[in-house]
GROMACS .gro file of C-alpha atoms in nm:
model
  193
    1MET     CA    1   3.395   0.521  -1.484
    2PRO     CA    2   3.218   0.524  -1.146
    3THR     CA    3   3.320   0.274  -0.881
    4VAL     CA    4   3.044   0.122  -0.668
    5ARG     CA    5   3.094  -0.079  -0.351
    6ALA     CA    6   2.849  -0.372  -0.376
    7GLU     CA    7   2.790  -0.582  -0.067
    8VAL     CA    8   2.629  -0.914  -0.156
    9VAL     CA    9   2.450  -0.993   0.170
   10GLY     CA   10   2.606  -1.293   0.338
   11GLU     CA   11   2.877  -1.327   0.072
   12GLY     CA   12   3.105  -1.025   0.105
   13ALA     CA   13   3.169  -0.698  -0.078
   14ARG     CA   14   3.326  -0.607  -0.413
   15ASP     CA   15   3.423  -0.282  -0.579
   16LEU     CA   16   3.275  -0.260  -0.930
   17ARG     CA   17   3.385  -0.024  -1.204
   18LEU     CA   18   3.082   0.055  -1.419
   19ASP     CA   19   3.040   0.249  -1.740
   20ALA     CA   20   2.891   0.597  -1.717
   21GLY     CA   21   2.514   0.564  -1.748
   22ALA     CA   22   2.513   0.207  -1.614
   23THR     CA   23   2.187   0.082  -1.463
   24TYR     CA   24   2.130  -0.132  -1.158
   25GLY     CA   25   2.061  -0.418  -1.400
   26ASP     CA   26   2.415  -0.367  -1.536
   27LEU     CA   27   2.545  -0.376  -1.178
   28LEU     CA   28   2.369  -0.711  -1.121
   29ALA     CA   29   2.515  -0.846  -1.447
   30ALA     CA   30   2.865  -0.743  -1.333
   31LEU     CA   31   2.805  -0.964  -1.028
   32ASP     CA   32   2.679  -1.250  -1.250
   33PHE     CA   33   2.318  -1.218  -1.126
   34SER     CA   34   1.999  -1.168  -1.322
   35PRO     CA   35   1.720  -0.942  -1.187
   36HIS     CA   36   1.525  -1.263  -1.115
   37GLU     CA   37   1.803  -1.388  -0.884
   38ALA     CA   38   1.884  -1.076  -0.685
   39THR     CA   39   1.770  -0.724  -0.610
   40VAL     CA   40   1.975  -0.410  -0.545
   41LEU     CA   41   1.907  -0.210  -0.229
   42VAL     CA   42   1.999   0.156  -0.191
   43ASP     CA   43   1.947   0.284   0.164
   44ASP     CA   44   1.775  -0.051   0.236
   45ALA     CA   45   1.508   0.005  -0.032
   46PRO     CA   46   1.493  -0.195  -0.358
   47VAL     CA   47   1.559  -0.001  -0.678
   48PRO     CA   48   1.435  -0.081  -1.032
   49GLU     CA   49   1.688  -0.255  -1.254
   50ASP     CA   50   1.649   0.007  -1.530
   51ARG     CA   51   1.733   0.299  -1.299
   52ARG     CA   52   2.076   0.452  -1.353
   53VAL     CA   53   2.326   0.384  -1.079
   54ASP     CA   54   2.320   0.686  -0.850
   55ALA     CA   55   2.479   0.550  -0.532
   56ASP     CA   56   2.837   0.465  -0.448
   57ARG     CA   57   2.742   0.191  -0.197
   58VAL     CA   58   2.470  -0.070  -0.247
   59ARG     CA   59   2.359  -0.395  -0.093
   60VAL     CA   60   2.265  -0.686  -0.318
   61LEU     CA   61   2.017  -0.933  -0.178
   62ARG     CA   62   1.984  -1.279  -0.329
   63LEU     CA   63   1.613  -1.342  -0.367
   64VAL     CA   64   1.598  -1.645  -0.144
   65LYS     CA   65   1.870  -1.800   0.063
   66GLY     CA   66   1.805  -2.046   0.337
   67GLY     CA   67   2.004  -2.258   0.576
   68ALA     CA   68   2.333  -2.395   0.449
   69ALA     CA   69   2.203  -2.449   0.098
   70GLU     CA   70   2.073  -2.181  -0.136
   71MET     CA   71   1.719  -2.197  -0.259
   72THR     CA   72   1.651  -2.076  -0.608
   73VAL     CA   73   1.335  -1.885  -0.689
   74THR     CA   74   1.193  -1.940  -1.035
   75VAL     CA   75   0.915  -1.738  -1.192
   76ARG     CA   76   0.690  -1.921  -1.435
   77ARG     CA   77   0.340  -1.911  -1.578
   78ALA     CA   78   0.086  -2.072  -1.349
   79HIS     CA   79  -0.053  -2.411  -1.446
   80PRO     CA   80  -0.417  -2.511  -1.387
   81ASP     CA   81  -0.309  -2.728  -1.094
   82ASP     CA   82  -0.157  -2.415  -0.927
   83HIS     CA   83  -0.505  -2.265  -0.878
   84LEU     CA   84  -0.548  -2.366  -0.514
   85ASP     CA   85  -0.196  -2.249  -0.423
   86VAL     CA   86  -0.254  -1.914  -0.596
   87MET     CA   87  -0.582  -1.868  -0.411
   88ARG     CA   88  -0.413  -1.950  -0.079
   89LEU     CA   89  -0.138  -1.697  -0.150
   90VAL     CA   90  -0.389  -1.427  -0.242
   91ASP     CA   91  -0.605  -1.505   0.063
   92GLY     CA   92  -0.298  -1.515   0.288
   93ALA     CA   93  -0.207  -1.164   0.174
   94MET     CA   94  -0.564  -1.056   0.259
   95LEU     CA   95  -0.636  -0.961  -0.100
   96SER     CA   96  -0.971  -1.022  -0.262
   97ALA     CA   97  -0.992  -1.229  -0.578
   98ASP     CA   98  -1.272  -1.424  -0.736
   99ALA     CA   99  -1.171  -1.790  -0.770
  100GLU     CA  100  -1.326  -1.830  -1.117
  101ARG     CA  101  -1.158  -1.513  -1.246
  102VAL     CA  102  -0.824  -1.639  -1.119
  103ARG     CA  103  -0.889  -1.971  -1.292
  104ASP     CA  104  -0.966  -1.779  -1.615
  105ARG     CA  105  -0.647  -1.571  -1.579
  106ILE     CA  106  -0.445  -1.891  -1.534
  107ALA     CA  107  -0.601  -2.028  -1.853
  108ASP     CA  108  -0.504  -1.715  -2.051
  109SER     CA  109  -0.148  -1.699  -1.905
  110GLY     CA  110  -0.231  -1.401  -1.683
  111VAL     CA  111  -0.095  -1.555  -1.362
  112LEU     CA  112   0.272  -1.592  -1.271
  113VAL     CA  113   0.401  -1.805  -0.987
  114ALA     CA  114   0.729  -1.764  -0.799
  115ALA     CA  115   0.838  -2.104  -0.674
  116VAL     CA  116   1.112  -2.269  -0.469
  117ASP     CA  117   1.160  -2.636  -0.558
  118ASP     CA  118   0.839  -2.601  -0.762
  119ARG     CA  119   0.645  -2.501  -0.446
  120PRO     CA  120   0.461  -2.170  -0.502
  121ILE     CA  121   0.573  -1.896  -0.264
  122GLY     CA  122   0.435  -1.599  -0.456
  123ALA     CA  123   0.189  -1.512  -0.730
  124LEU     CA  124   0.098  -1.223  -0.955
  125VAL     CA  125  -0.248  -1.208  -1.112
  126ARG     CA  126  -0.314  -0.974  -1.402
  127ASP     CA  127  -0.596  -0.905  -1.640
  128GLY     CA  128  -0.434  -0.768  -1.955
  129ASP     CA  129  -0.213  -0.480  -1.838
  130ARG     CA  130  -0.391  -0.454  -1.502
  131VAL     CA  131  -0.222  -0.620  -1.204
  132THR     CA  132  -0.501  -0.735  -0.973
  133ALA     CA  133  -0.288  -0.904  -0.706
  134VAL     CA  134   0.074  -0.955  -0.601
  135ALA     CA  135   0.105  -1.194  -0.307
  136VAL     CA  136   0.408  -1.353  -0.140
  137ARG     CA  137   0.420  -1.596   0.153
  138ARG     CA  138   0.508  -1.404   0.470
  139ARG     CA  139   0.846  -1.575   0.529
  140TYR     CA  140   0.963  -1.482   0.176
  141ARG     CA  141   0.853  -1.116   0.186
  142ASP     CA  142   1.111  -0.838   0.156
  143ARG     CA  143   1.345  -1.070  -0.036
  144GLY     CA  144   1.270  -0.952  -0.389
  145VAL     CA  145   1.009  -1.215  -0.478
  146GLY     CA  146   0.740  -0.955  -0.554
  147THR     CA  147   0.994  -0.757  -0.756
  148ALA     CA  148   1.080  -1.067  -0.960
  149LEU     CA  149   0.709  -1.131  -1.028
  150VAL     CA  150   0.644  -0.774  -1.146
  151SER     CA  151   0.963  -0.774  -1.358
  152ALA     CA  152   0.859  -1.100  -1.524
  153ALA     CA  153   0.506  -0.966  -1.588
  154LEU     CA  154   0.647  -0.652  -1.751
  155GLU     CA  155   0.857  -0.858  -1.993
  156SER     CA  156   0.543  -0.956  -2.186
  157ARG     CA  157   0.353  -0.624  -2.163
  158ASP     CA  158   0.397  -0.268  -2.288
  159ARG     CA  159   0.295  -0.140  -1.946
  160LEU     CA  160   0.143  -0.247  -1.617
  161VAL     CA  161  -0.126  -0.070  -1.417
  162ALA     CA  162  -0.218  -0.147  -1.057
  163GLU     CA  163  -0.460  -0.010  -0.800
  164PHE     CA  164  -0.358  -0.058  -0.440
  165ASP     CA  165  -0.383   0.060  -0.081
  166PRO     CA  166  -0.144   0.329   0.047
  167ASP     CA  167   0.036   0.085   0.279
  168VAL     CA  168   0.196  -0.093  -0.020
  169ARG     CA  169   0.293   0.229  -0.197
  170PRO     CA  170   0.664   0.187  -0.107
  171PHE     CA  171   0.671  -0.149  -0.292
  172TYR     CA  172   0.528   0.000  -0.611
  173GLU     CA  173   0.745   0.313  -0.586
  174SER     CA  174   1.057   0.098  -0.550
  175LEU     CA  175   0.971  -0.064  -0.884
  176GLY     CA  176   0.939   0.272  -1.058
  177PHE     CA  177   0.558   0.296  -1.084
  178ASP     CA  178   0.423   0.648  -1.145
  179ILE     CA  179   0.161   0.682  -0.871
  180GLU     CA  180  -0.148   0.899  -0.842
  181PRO     CA  181  -0.447   0.894  -0.609
  182VAL     CA  182  -0.769   0.731  -0.729
  183ASP     CA  183  -0.969   0.846  -0.427
  184ASP     CA  184  -0.908   0.897  -0.053
  185GLU     CA  185  -0.839   0.526   0.003
  186ARG     CA  186  -0.676   0.392  -0.315
  187LEU     CA  187  -0.379   0.469  -0.540
  188ARG     CA  188  -0.307   0.383  -0.903
  189GLY     CA  189   0.036   0.314  -1.042
  190ARG     CA  190   0.161   0.285  -1.399
  191LEU     CA  191   0.485   0.126  -1.510
  192ALA     CA  192   0.633   0.104  -1.859
  193PRO     CA  193   0.958  -0.073  -1.953
   0.00000   0.00000   0.00000
């Protein structure tokens, strides 16, 4: 049984004894977290929950913590009245999206929203298996919100496919996407559960 030192950022460290073959999702469960509440960092990079534990020291980052009181991030399907917030998130991330297509994706349950106190802080837009945008408000970036959105999207799909610029490659790699070049300026990633 491997022992892993897990530092929950801002809350202290614990030594966990895990079964051989345990995944990072199992490690989160041993700490009483779900993958939607926290993310595991190995060498300061997030790792997919289904990856086998391969480090003896990890950091666990609660998705959102602020001030003296914790803030809980929830991921839910977007409602029609979320349209403007989703468009602002996508625009704020400098991604292109057609407003009517986003409205159509909301209508067919293809848009997820990450929210704090029901205020959208992130969004994922997909068309079938194709992720067309993942956007998170700047102050909530690098806290696992995008990871929670992609994880939630994968729960209802056999696979996800995304095309993206090279500067966000580390994000998609950290989630376990298999990545290949599309052309000199774009990459394509595929992820299956």
